[in-house]
Amino acid sequence: PFSNVSDLLAEQFVGHGISLGFMLEAKGAKQFPDSRRFVEWALKDTQSFRFVRIATTIEDLETSVEMARNLADAGKEVFVNIMRASELTPDQLLKVPSPGWGGISGFYLADSFGSMSAENSSLLVSSLVAEGHRVGFHAHNNRGMAFANSLAAISAGATLVDGTLAGHGRGS
């Protein structure tokens, strides 16, 4: 259920201003005795990776925050990727801990289904920005709205935005 890229492969790409990171799915912790052991497993051979994004849902946010603390203690910059953002309300985002808590550098909102509107993207991003969070946005283009939603997220204060090269990406 897991795949890893070791330092041996990653070292070929590091340098020239490039920072590498990896995605860690919070649900993977369920296959380990506790989240700390999951993080220990995930950190094997990852010295070349500067940052980690924890993919989670709002329901698993507590486990993700525990993982973030362990990853930050290991020297990684940590972001929490909240998936299924199209299903969220600003009130649900009140569960997000205070900025900087547990070593978390920021929160990404991921439009996992590619079903958000620019208005909804703006509303959710601005609710996190208003609380002082560093916010990223990860759009999928299932309905052809990824670019518009990304621009709306930037206008609402997102400072980290994922993109694709020439439109080649998942959900395109």
Short mmCIF file of N, CA and C in Angstrom, two decimals:
data_model
loop_
_atom_site.label_atom_id
_atom_site.label_comp_id
_atom_site.label_asym_id
_atom_site.label_seq_id
_atom_site.Cartn_x
_atom_site.Cartn_y
_atom_site.Cartn_z
N PRO A 1 0.80 -1.21 0.00
CA PRO A 1 0.00 0.00 0.00
C PRO A 1 0.84 1.27 0.00
N PHE A 2 2.15 1.15 0.17
CA PHE A 2 3.00 2.33 0.24
C PHE A 2 4.07 2.26 -0.83
N SER A 3 4.57 3.38 -1.23
CA SER A 3 5.73 3.42 -2.12
C SER A 3 6.66 4.50 -1.61
N ASN A 4 7.92 4.23 -1.71
CA ASN A 4 8.93 5.17 -1.23
C ASN A 4 9.91 5.50 -2.34
N VAL A 5 10.43 6.70 -2.27
CA VAL A 5 11.54 7.11 -3.10
C VAL A 5 12.69 7.36 -2.13
N SER A 6 13.78 6.67 -2.33
CA SER A 6 14.90 6.81 -1.40
C SER A 6 15.80 7.97 -1.78
N ASP A 7 16.71 8.32 -0.87
CA ASP A 7 17.68 9.37 -1.13
C ASP A 7 18.52 9.07 -2.36
N LEU A 8 18.79 7.81 -2.60
CA LEU A 8 19.62 7.43 -3.74
C LEU A 8 19.07 8.01 -5.04
N LEU A 9 17.78 7.91 -5.24
CA LEU A 9 17.15 8.47 -6.43
C LEU A 9 17.00 9.98 -6.31
N ALA A 10 16.57 10.45 -5.16
CA ALA A 10 16.29 11.88 -4.97
C ALA A 10 17.54 12.74 -5.12
N GLU A 11 18.69 12.26 -4.71
CA GLU A 11 19.92 13.05 -4.78
C GLU A 11 20.26 13.48 -6.20
N GLN A 12 19.75 12.78 -7.18
CA GLN A 12 19.99 13.14 -8.57
C GLN A 12 19.30 14.45 -8.96
N PHE A 13 18.29 14.86 -8.17
CA PHE A 13 17.51 16.04 -8.50
C PHE A 13 17.76 17.23 -7.57
N VAL A 14 18.39 16.98 -6.44
CA VAL A 14 18.61 18.05 -5.46
C VAL A 14 19.70 18.98 -5.95
N GLY A 15 19.54 20.25 -5.64
CA GLY A 15 20.51 21.26 -6.04
C GLY A 15 19.87 22.25 -6.98
N HIS A 16 20.61 23.22 -7.38
CA HIS A 16 20.14 24.24 -8.32
C HIS A 16 18.84 24.89 -7.84
N GLY A 17 18.70 25.07 -6.53
CA GLY A 17 17.51 25.73 -5.99
C GLY A 17 16.28 24.86 -5.92
N ILE A 18 16.41 23.58 -6.15
CA ILE A 18 15.26 22.67 -6.12
C ILE A 18 15.12 22.07 -4.73
N SER A 19 13.94 22.13 -4.18
CA SER A 19 13.64 21.48 -2.91
C SER A 19 12.68 20.34 -3.18
N LEU A 20 12.96 19.21 -2.58
CA LEU A 20 12.08 18.06 -2.75
C LEU A 20 11.27 17.81 -1.49
N GLY A 21 10.07 17.33 -1.70
CA GLY A 21 9.22 16.94 -0.60
C GLY A 21 8.49 15.67 -0.96
N PHE A 22 7.80 15.13 0.00
CA PHE A 22 6.99 13.95 -0.29
C PHE A 22 5.66 14.05 0.43
N MET A 23 4.69 13.31 -0.10
CA MET A 23 3.35 13.27 0.46
C MET A 23 3.23 12.03 1.32
N LEU A 24 2.65 12.21 2.48
CA LEU A 24 2.44 11.11 3.42
C LEU A 24 0.95 11.08 3.73
N GLU A 25 0.30 9.98 3.45
CA GLU A 25 -1.15 9.89 3.70
C GLU A 25 -1.41 9.52 5.15
N ALA A 26 -2.16 10.35 5.84
CA ALA A 26 -2.45 10.13 7.26
C ALA A 26 -3.10 8.77 7.50
N LYS A 27 -3.93 8.31 6.57
CA LYS A 27 -4.62 7.03 6.77
C LYS A 27 -3.63 5.87 6.85
N GLY A 28 -2.42 6.05 6.34
CA GLY A 28 -1.40 5.01 6.42
C GLY A 28 -0.99 4.70 7.84
N ALA A 29 -1.18 5.65 8.75
CA ALA A 29 -0.81 5.44 10.15
C ALA A 29 -1.62 4.31 10.78
N LYS A 30 -2.78 4.02 10.21
CA LYS A 30 -3.64 2.96 10.76
C LYS A 30 -3.02 1.58 10.62
N GLN A 31 -2.01 1.45 9.78
CA GLN A 31 -1.36 0.16 9.58
C GLN A 31 -0.15 -0.01 10.50
N PHE A 32 0.06 0.94 11.40
CA PHE A 32 1.17 0.90 12.36
C PHE A 32 0.60 0.99 13.77
N PRO A 33 1.38 0.56 14.77
CA PRO A 33 0.88 0.62 16.15
C PRO A 33 0.52 2.03 16.61
N ASP A 34 1.25 3.04 16.11
CA ASP A 34 0.92 4.42 16.44
C ASP A 34 1.51 5.33 15.38
N SER A 35 1.11 6.60 15.39
CA SER A 35 1.54 7.53 14.34
C SER A 35 3.04 7.79 14.39
N ARG A 36 3.64 7.72 15.57
CA ARG A 36 5.08 7.94 15.70
C ARG A 36 5.86 6.89 14.90
N ARG A 37 5.43 5.65 15.01
CA ARG A 37 6.12 4.57 14.27
C ARG A 37 5.91 4.71 12.76
N PHE A 38 4.75 5.18 12.38
CA PHE A 38 4.49 5.44 10.96
C PHE A 38 5.46 6.49 10.44
N VAL A 39 5.63 7.56 11.21
CA VAL A 39 6.55 8.63 10.81
C VAL A 39 7.98 8.12 10.75
N GLU A 40 8.38 7.31 11.72
CA GLU A 40 9.74 6.73 11.70
C GLU A 40 9.95 5.93 10.41
N TRP A 41 8.96 5.13 10.05
CA TRP A 41 9.04 4.36 8.81
C TRP A 41 9.17 5.29 7.61
N ALA A 42 8.34 6.33 7.58
CA ALA A 42 8.30 7.24 6.44
C ALA A 42 9.60 8.02 6.28
N LEU A 43 10.32 8.25 7.37
CA LEU A 43 11.53 9.05 7.32
C LEU A 43 12.78 8.27 6.93
N LYS A 44 12.68 6.97 6.79
CA LYS A 44 13.84 6.19 6.39
C LYS A 44 14.32 6.64 5.01
N ASP A 45 15.60 6.93 4.90
CA ASP A 45 16.21 7.32 3.62
C ASP A 45 15.56 8.54 3.00
N THR A 46 15.23 9.53 3.82
CA THR A 46 14.59 10.73 3.27
C THR A 46 15.37 12.01 3.60
N GLN A 47 16.66 11.92 3.81
CA GLN A 47 17.44 13.10 4.16
C GLN A 47 17.43 14.15 3.05
N SER A 48 17.29 13.74 1.81
CA SER A 48 17.29 14.68 0.68
C SER A 48 15.98 15.45 0.55
N PHE A 49 14.97 15.03 1.25
CA PHE A 49 13.67 15.68 1.18
C PHE A 49 13.56 16.74 2.26
N ARG A 50 13.27 17.99 1.85
CA ARG A 50 13.22 19.10 2.80
C ARG A 50 11.84 19.23 3.47
N PHE A 51 10.79 18.89 2.75
CA PHE A 51 9.46 19.10 3.32
C PHE A 51 8.57 17.87 3.13
N VAL A 52 7.51 17.83 3.94
CA VAL A 52 6.52 16.74 3.88
C VAL A 52 5.14 17.37 3.86
N ARG A 53 4.27 16.83 3.02
CA ARG A 53 2.86 17.22 3.05
C ARG A 53 2.07 16.01 3.51
N ILE A 54 1.32 16.21 4.58
CA ILE A 54 0.48 15.15 5.11
C ILE A 54 -0.90 15.27 4.47
N ALA A 55 -1.28 14.26 3.72
CA ALA A 55 -2.60 14.24 3.09
C ALA A 55 -3.59 13.67 4.10
N THR A 56 -4.63 14.46 4.38
CA THR A 56 -5.58 14.05 5.42
C THR A 56 -6.98 14.57 5.08
N THR A 57 -7.91 14.15 5.87
CA THR A 57 -9.27 14.71 5.80
C THR A 57 -9.49 15.49 7.09
N ILE A 58 -10.51 16.26 7.13
CA ILE A 58 -10.81 17.03 8.34
C ILE A 58 -11.08 16.09 9.51
N GLU A 59 -11.62 14.89 9.20
CA GLU A 59 -11.91 13.92 10.25
C GLU A 59 -10.64 13.34 10.88
N ASP A 60 -9.56 13.25 10.12
CA ASP A 60 -8.29 12.70 10.61
C ASP A 60 -7.28 13.77 10.99
N LEU A 61 -7.75 14.98 11.16
CA LEU A 61 -6.84 16.10 11.42
C LEU A 61 -6.02 15.91 12.70
N GLU A 62 -6.62 15.35 13.73
CA GLU A 62 -5.91 15.16 15.00
C GLU A 62 -4.69 14.24 14.82
N THR A 63 -4.87 13.13 14.13
CA THR A 63 -3.75 12.22 13.86
C THR A 63 -2.69 12.93 13.04
N SER A 64 -3.10 13.73 12.08
CA SER A 64 -2.16 14.45 11.23
C SER A 64 -1.33 15.45 12.01
N VAL A 65 -1.94 16.09 12.99
CA VAL A 65 -1.21 17.05 13.81
C VAL A 65 -0.16 16.34 14.65
N GLU A 66 -0.47 15.16 15.16
CA GLU A 66 0.52 14.36 15.89
C GLU A 66 1.68 14.00 14.97
N MET A 67 1.37 13.57 13.76
CA MET A 67 2.40 13.22 12.79
C MET A 67 3.25 14.43 12.46
N ALA A 68 2.63 15.58 12.30
CA ALA A 68 3.35 16.81 11.97
C ALA A 68 4.39 17.15 13.04
N ARG A 69 4.01 17.01 14.27
CA ARG A 69 4.94 17.30 15.37
C ARG A 69 6.17 16.39 15.28
N ASN A 70 5.95 15.10 15.02
CA ASN A 70 7.06 14.15 14.90
C ASN A 70 7.94 14.47 13.69
N LEU A 71 7.33 14.85 12.59
CA LEU A 71 8.09 15.19 11.39
C LEU A 71 8.90 16.46 11.59
N ALA A 72 8.30 17.45 12.22
CA ALA A 72 9.01 18.71 12.49
C ALA A 72 10.18 18.47 13.44
N ASP A 73 9.97 17.62 14.43
CA ASP A 73 11.06 17.28 15.36
C ASP A 73 12.22 16.61 14.64
N ALA A 74 11.93 15.96 13.51
CA ALA A 74 12.96 15.29 12.71
C ALA A 74 13.61 16.26 11.70
N GLY A 75 13.20 17.52 11.75
CA GLY A 75 13.83 18.53 10.90
C GLY A 75 13.15 18.79 9.57
N LYS A 76 11.96 18.27 9.37
CA LYS A 76 11.25 18.49 8.10
C LYS A 76 10.32 19.70 8.23
N GLU A 77 10.17 20.43 7.13
CA GLU A 77 9.14 21.45 7.08
C GLU A 77 7.85 20.71 6.76
N VAL A 78 6.77 21.00 7.50
CA VAL A 78 5.55 20.20 7.40
C VAL A 78 4.36 21.07 6.99
N PHE A 79 3.64 20.55 6.01
CA PHE A 79 2.38 21.14 5.58
C PHE A 79 1.30 20.08 5.71
N VAL A 80 0.09 20.50 6.03
CA VAL A 80 -1.03 19.57 6.11
C VAL A 80 -1.96 19.86 4.94
N ASN A 81 -2.20 18.84 4.15
CA ASN A 81 -3.01 18.90 2.94
C ASN A 81 -4.41 18.40 3.30
N ILE A 82 -5.37 19.29 3.46
CA ILE A 82 -6.73 18.89 3.81
C ILE A 82 -7.48 18.58 2.51
N MET A 83 -7.75 17.29 2.32
CA MET A 83 -8.39 16.82 1.09
C MET A 83 -9.91 17.02 1.16
N ARG A 84 -10.53 16.86 0.00
CA ARG A 84 -11.99 16.99 -0.13
C ARG A 84 -12.47 18.36 0.33
N ALA A 85 -11.71 19.39 -0.02
CA ALA A 85 -12.04 20.76 0.41
C ALA A 85 -13.43 21.21 -0.06
N SER A 86 -13.89 20.65 -1.17
CA SER A 86 -15.21 21.06 -1.67
C SER A 86 -16.33 20.69 -0.71
N GLU A 87 -16.07 19.78 0.21
CA GLU A 87 -17.08 19.36 1.18
C GLU A 87 -17.03 20.18 2.47
N LEU A 88 -16.06 21.08 2.58
CA LEU A 88 -15.84 21.80 3.84
C LEU A 88 -16.61 23.11 3.91
N THR A 89 -16.84 23.53 5.14
CA THR A 89 -17.39 24.86 5.41
C THR A 89 -16.36 25.63 6.23
N PRO A 90 -16.45 26.94 6.24
CA PRO A 90 -15.52 27.71 7.08
C PRO A 90 -15.60 27.30 8.56
N ASP A 91 -16.77 26.93 9.03
CA ASP A 91 -16.90 26.49 10.43
C ASP A 91 -16.09 25.23 10.71
N GLN A 92 -16.04 24.30 9.75
CA GLN A 92 -15.25 23.09 9.95
C GLN A 92 -13.76 23.41 10.02
N LEU A 93 -13.33 24.46 9.35
CA LEU A 93 -11.92 24.83 9.36
C LEU A 93 -11.49 25.42 10.70
N LEU A 94 -12.44 25.66 11.58
CA LEU A 94 -12.09 26.12 12.94
C LEU A 94 -11.37 25.03 13.72
N LYS A 95 -11.44 23.77 13.24
CA LYS A 95 -10.72 22.66 13.87
C LYS A 95 -9.22 22.74 13.62
N VAL A 96 -8.81 23.53 12.64
CA VAL A 96 -7.40 23.67 12.30
C VAL A 96 -6.69 24.36 13.46
N PRO A 97 -5.58 23.77 13.95
CA PRO A 97 -4.89 24.38 15.09
C PRO A 97 -4.28 25.73 14.75
N SER A 98 -3.89 26.46 15.77
CA SER A 98 -3.30 27.79 15.60
C SER A 98 -2.07 27.74 14.72
N PRO A 99 -1.78 28.86 14.02
CA PRO A 99 -0.59 28.90 13.16
C PRO A 99 0.68 28.51 13.92
N GLY A 100 1.49 27.66 13.28
CA GLY A 100 2.75 27.24 13.87
C GLY A 100 2.66 26.12 14.88
N TRP A 101 1.45 25.74 15.26
CA TRP A 101 1.29 24.70 16.28
C TRP A 101 1.86 23.39 15.78
N GLY A 102 2.61 22.73 16.63
CA GLY A 102 3.15 21.41 16.31
C GLY A 102 4.16 21.42 15.17
N GLY A 103 4.71 22.59 14.85
CA GLY A 103 5.69 22.66 13.78
C GLY A 103 5.10 22.70 12.39
N ILE A 104 3.80 22.91 12.29
CA ILE A 104 3.15 22.95 10.97
C ILE A 104 3.42 24.31 10.32
N SER A 105 3.97 24.26 9.10
CA SER A 105 4.30 25.50 8.37
C SER A 105 3.09 26.10 7.65
N GLY A 106 2.12 25.27 7.33
CA GLY A 106 0.95 25.78 6.63
C GLY A 106 -0.03 24.68 6.29
N PHE A 107 -1.17 25.11 5.81
CA PHE A 107 -2.24 24.18 5.44
C PHE A 107 -2.60 24.38 3.97
N TYR A 108 -2.73 23.28 3.27
CA TYR A 108 -3.20 23.29 1.88
C TYR A 108 -4.65 22.86 1.88
N LEU A 109 -5.43 23.47 1.01
CA LEU A 109 -6.78 23.00 0.73
C LEU A 109 -6.71 22.29 -0.61
N ALA A 110 -7.13 21.04 -0.64
CA ALA A 110 -7.06 20.25 -1.86
C ALA A 110 -8.47 20.00 -2.41
N ASP A 111 -8.71 20.48 -3.60
CA ASP A 111 -9.98 20.25 -4.28
C ASP A 111 -9.92 18.88 -4.93
N SER A 112 -9.99 17.87 -4.10
CA SER A 112 -9.78 16.48 -4.53
C SER A 112 -10.69 16.03 -5.67
N PHE A 113 -11.89 16.55 -5.72
CA PHE A 113 -12.86 16.13 -6.73
C PHE A 113 -12.92 17.08 -7.92
N GLY A 114 -12.15 18.17 -7.84
CA GLY A 114 -12.19 19.15 -8.93
C GLY A 114 -13.56 19.77 -9.09
N SER A 115 -14.27 19.94 -7.97
CA SER A 115 -15.66 20.40 -8.06
C SER A 115 -15.91 21.74 -7.39
N MET A 116 -14.85 22.43 -6.98
CA MET A 116 -15.03 23.71 -6.31
C MET A 116 -15.32 24.82 -7.32
N SER A 117 -15.87 25.90 -6.80
CA SER A 117 -16.06 27.12 -7.59
C SER A 117 -15.04 28.13 -7.11
N ALA A 118 -14.84 29.19 -7.88
CA ALA A 118 -13.92 30.24 -7.48
C ALA A 118 -14.40 30.89 -6.17
N GLU A 119 -15.70 31.06 -6.05
CA GLU A 119 -16.27 31.67 -4.84
C GLU A 119 -15.97 30.82 -3.61
N ASN A 120 -16.17 29.50 -3.74
CA ASN A 120 -15.93 28.59 -2.62
C ASN A 120 -14.44 28.53 -2.29
N SER A 121 -13.58 28.50 -3.31
CA SER A 121 -12.13 28.49 -3.09
C SER A 121 -11.71 29.72 -2.30
N SER A 122 -12.21 30.86 -2.72
CA SER A 122 -11.90 32.13 -2.06
C SER A 122 -12.39 32.14 -0.61
N LEU A 123 -13.60 31.68 -0.39
CA LEU A 123 -14.19 31.66 0.95
C LEU A 123 -13.37 30.82 1.92
N LEU A 124 -13.01 29.62 1.49
CA LEU A 124 -12.27 28.71 2.38
C LEU A 124 -10.84 29.20 2.63
N VAL A 125 -10.17 29.65 1.58
CA VAL A 125 -8.80 30.16 1.76
C VAL A 125 -8.82 31.37 2.67
N SER A 126 -9.72 32.30 2.43
CA SER A 126 -9.75 33.52 3.25
C SER A 126 -10.07 33.21 4.71
N SER A 127 -10.85 32.16 4.97
CA SER A 127 -11.14 31.83 6.37
C SER A 127 -9.89 31.35 7.10
N LEU A 128 -9.00 30.63 6.42
CA LEU A 128 -7.74 30.21 7.04
C LEU A 128 -6.76 31.38 7.14
N VAL A 129 -6.69 32.20 6.11
CA VAL A 129 -5.80 33.36 6.12
C VAL A 129 -6.19 34.31 7.25
N ALA A 130 -7.49 34.47 7.47
CA ALA A 130 -7.97 35.37 8.54
C ALA A 130 -7.49 34.91 9.92
N GLU A 131 -7.23 33.61 10.07
CA GLU A 131 -6.74 33.08 11.34
C GLU A 131 -5.22 33.15 11.43
N GLY A 132 -4.58 33.67 10.39
CA GLY A 132 -3.13 33.84 10.40
C GLY A 132 -2.34 32.69 9.80
N HIS A 133 -3.02 31.79 9.12
CA HIS A 133 -2.34 30.63 8.53
C HIS A 133 -1.66 30.95 7.21
N ARG A 134 -0.57 30.26 6.95
CA ARG A 134 0.04 30.22 5.63
C ARG A 134 -0.78 29.16 4.87
N VAL A 135 -1.31 29.55 3.71
CA VAL A 135 -2.27 28.68 3.03
C VAL A 135 -1.80 28.36 1.62
N GLY A 136 -1.97 27.09 1.25
CA GLY A 136 -1.72 26.64 -0.10
C GLY A 136 -3.01 26.12 -0.71
N PHE A 137 -3.02 26.01 -2.02
CA PHE A 137 -4.20 25.53 -2.72
C PHE A 137 -3.78 24.51 -3.77
N HIS A 138 -4.48 23.40 -3.81
CA HIS A 138 -4.21 22.31 -4.75
C HIS A 138 -5.49 22.01 -5.51
N ALA A 139 -5.54 22.43 -6.77
CA ALA A 139 -6.75 22.27 -7.57
C ALA A 139 -6.67 21.05 -8.47
N HIS A 140 -7.81 20.48 -8.77
CA HIS A 140 -7.94 19.48 -9.82
C HIS A 140 -8.86 20.09 -10.88
N ASN A 141 -8.68 19.68 -12.11
CA ASN A 141 -9.35 20.36 -13.22
C ASN A 141 -10.50 19.57 -13.82
N ASN A 142 -11.17 18.77 -13.02
CA ASN A 142 -12.24 17.92 -13.54
C ASN A 142 -13.34 18.70 -14.27
N ARG A 143 -13.63 19.92 -13.80
CA ARG A 143 -14.68 20.73 -14.42
C ARG A 143 -14.10 21.94 -15.15
N GLY A 144 -12.79 21.93 -15.37
CA GLY A 144 -12.15 23.03 -16.08
C GLY A 144 -12.03 24.29 -15.25
N MET A 145 -12.07 24.16 -13.92
CA MET A 145 -12.05 25.32 -13.04
C MET A 145 -10.74 25.49 -12.26
N ALA A 146 -9.76 24.62 -12.49
CA ALA A 146 -8.53 24.65 -11.68
C ALA A 146 -7.82 26.00 -11.74
N PHE A 147 -7.69 26.56 -12.92
CA PHE A 147 -6.99 27.83 -13.06
C PHE A 147 -7.77 28.96 -12.39
N ALA A 148 -9.06 29.03 -12.63
CA ALA A 148 -9.89 30.07 -12.01
C ALA A 148 -9.89 29.93 -10.48
N ASN A 149 -9.97 28.69 -10.00
CA ASN A 149 -9.96 28.47 -8.56
C ASN A 149 -8.61 28.84 -7.95
N SER A 150 -7.54 28.54 -8.67
CA SER A 150 -6.20 28.91 -8.19
C SER A 150 -6.04 30.42 -8.11
N LEU A 151 -6.52 31.12 -9.13
CA LEU A 151 -6.46 32.59 -9.10
C LEU A 151 -7.30 33.15 -7.96
N ALA A 152 -8.46 32.57 -7.72
CA ALA A 152 -9.31 33.02 -6.61
C ALA A 152 -8.61 32.75 -5.27
N ALA A 153 -7.94 31.61 -5.16
CA ALA A 153 -7.22 31.29 -3.93
C ALA A 153 -6.09 32.28 -3.70
N ILE A 154 -5.36 32.62 -4.76
CA ILE A 154 -4.28 33.60 -4.64
C ILE A 154 -4.84 34.95 -4.21
N SER A 155 -5.94 35.37 -4.83
CA SER A 155 -6.57 36.65 -4.47
C SER A 155 -7.03 36.66 -3.02
N ALA A 156 -7.39 35.48 -2.49
CA ALA A 156 -7.86 35.37 -1.10
C ALA A 156 -6.71 35.23 -0.11
N GLY A 157 -5.47 35.14 -0.62
CA GLY A 157 -4.32 35.10 0.28
C GLY A 157 -3.47 33.84 0.26
N ALA A 158 -3.81 32.88 -0.59
CA ALA A 158 -2.96 31.68 -0.68
C ALA A 158 -1.60 32.08 -1.25
N THR A 159 -0.53 31.59 -0.63
CA THR A 159 0.81 31.92 -1.09
C THR A 159 1.53 30.70 -1.67
N LEU A 160 0.90 29.55 -1.60
CA LEU A 160 1.44 28.31 -2.17
C LEU A 160 0.35 27.73 -3.06
N VAL A 161 0.66 27.56 -4.35
CA VAL A 161 -0.34 27.05 -5.28
C VAL A 161 0.32 26.01 -6.17
N ASP A 162 -0.27 24.83 -6.23
CA ASP A 162 0.23 23.78 -7.09
C ASP A 162 -0.24 24.02 -8.51
N GLY A 163 0.52 23.52 -9.46
CA GLY A 163 0.15 23.66 -10.85
C GLY A 163 0.63 22.47 -11.65
N THR A 164 0.35 22.50 -12.92
CA THR A 164 0.82 21.44 -13.82
C THR A 164 1.59 22.10 -14.95
N LEU A 165 2.34 21.32 -15.66
CA LEU A 165 3.08 21.80 -16.80
C LEU A 165 2.28 21.52 -18.06
N ALA A 166 1.92 22.58 -18.76
CA ALA A 166 1.16 22.48 -20.01
C ALA A 166 -0.16 21.73 -19.81
N GLY A 167 -0.72 21.83 -18.61
CA GLY A 167 -2.01 21.22 -18.35
C GLY A 167 -1.98 19.73 -18.13
N HIS A 168 -0.79 19.14 -18.04
CA HIS A 168 -0.69 17.68 -17.83
C HIS A 168 -0.63 17.41 -16.34
N GLY A 169 -1.69 16.88 -15.81
CA GLY A 169 -1.76 16.55 -14.40
C GLY A 169 -2.98 15.73 -14.13
N ARG A 170 -3.04 15.20 -12.95
CA ARG A 170 -4.18 14.39 -12.55
C ARG A 170 -5.45 15.22 -12.59
N GLY A 171 -6.48 14.70 -13.11
CA GLY A 171 -7.75 15.42 -13.19
C GLY A 171 -7.84 16.30 -14.42
N SER A 172 -6.83 16.26 -15.28
CA SER A 172 -6.86 17.08 -16.50
C SER A 172 -7.62 16.38 -17.59
#
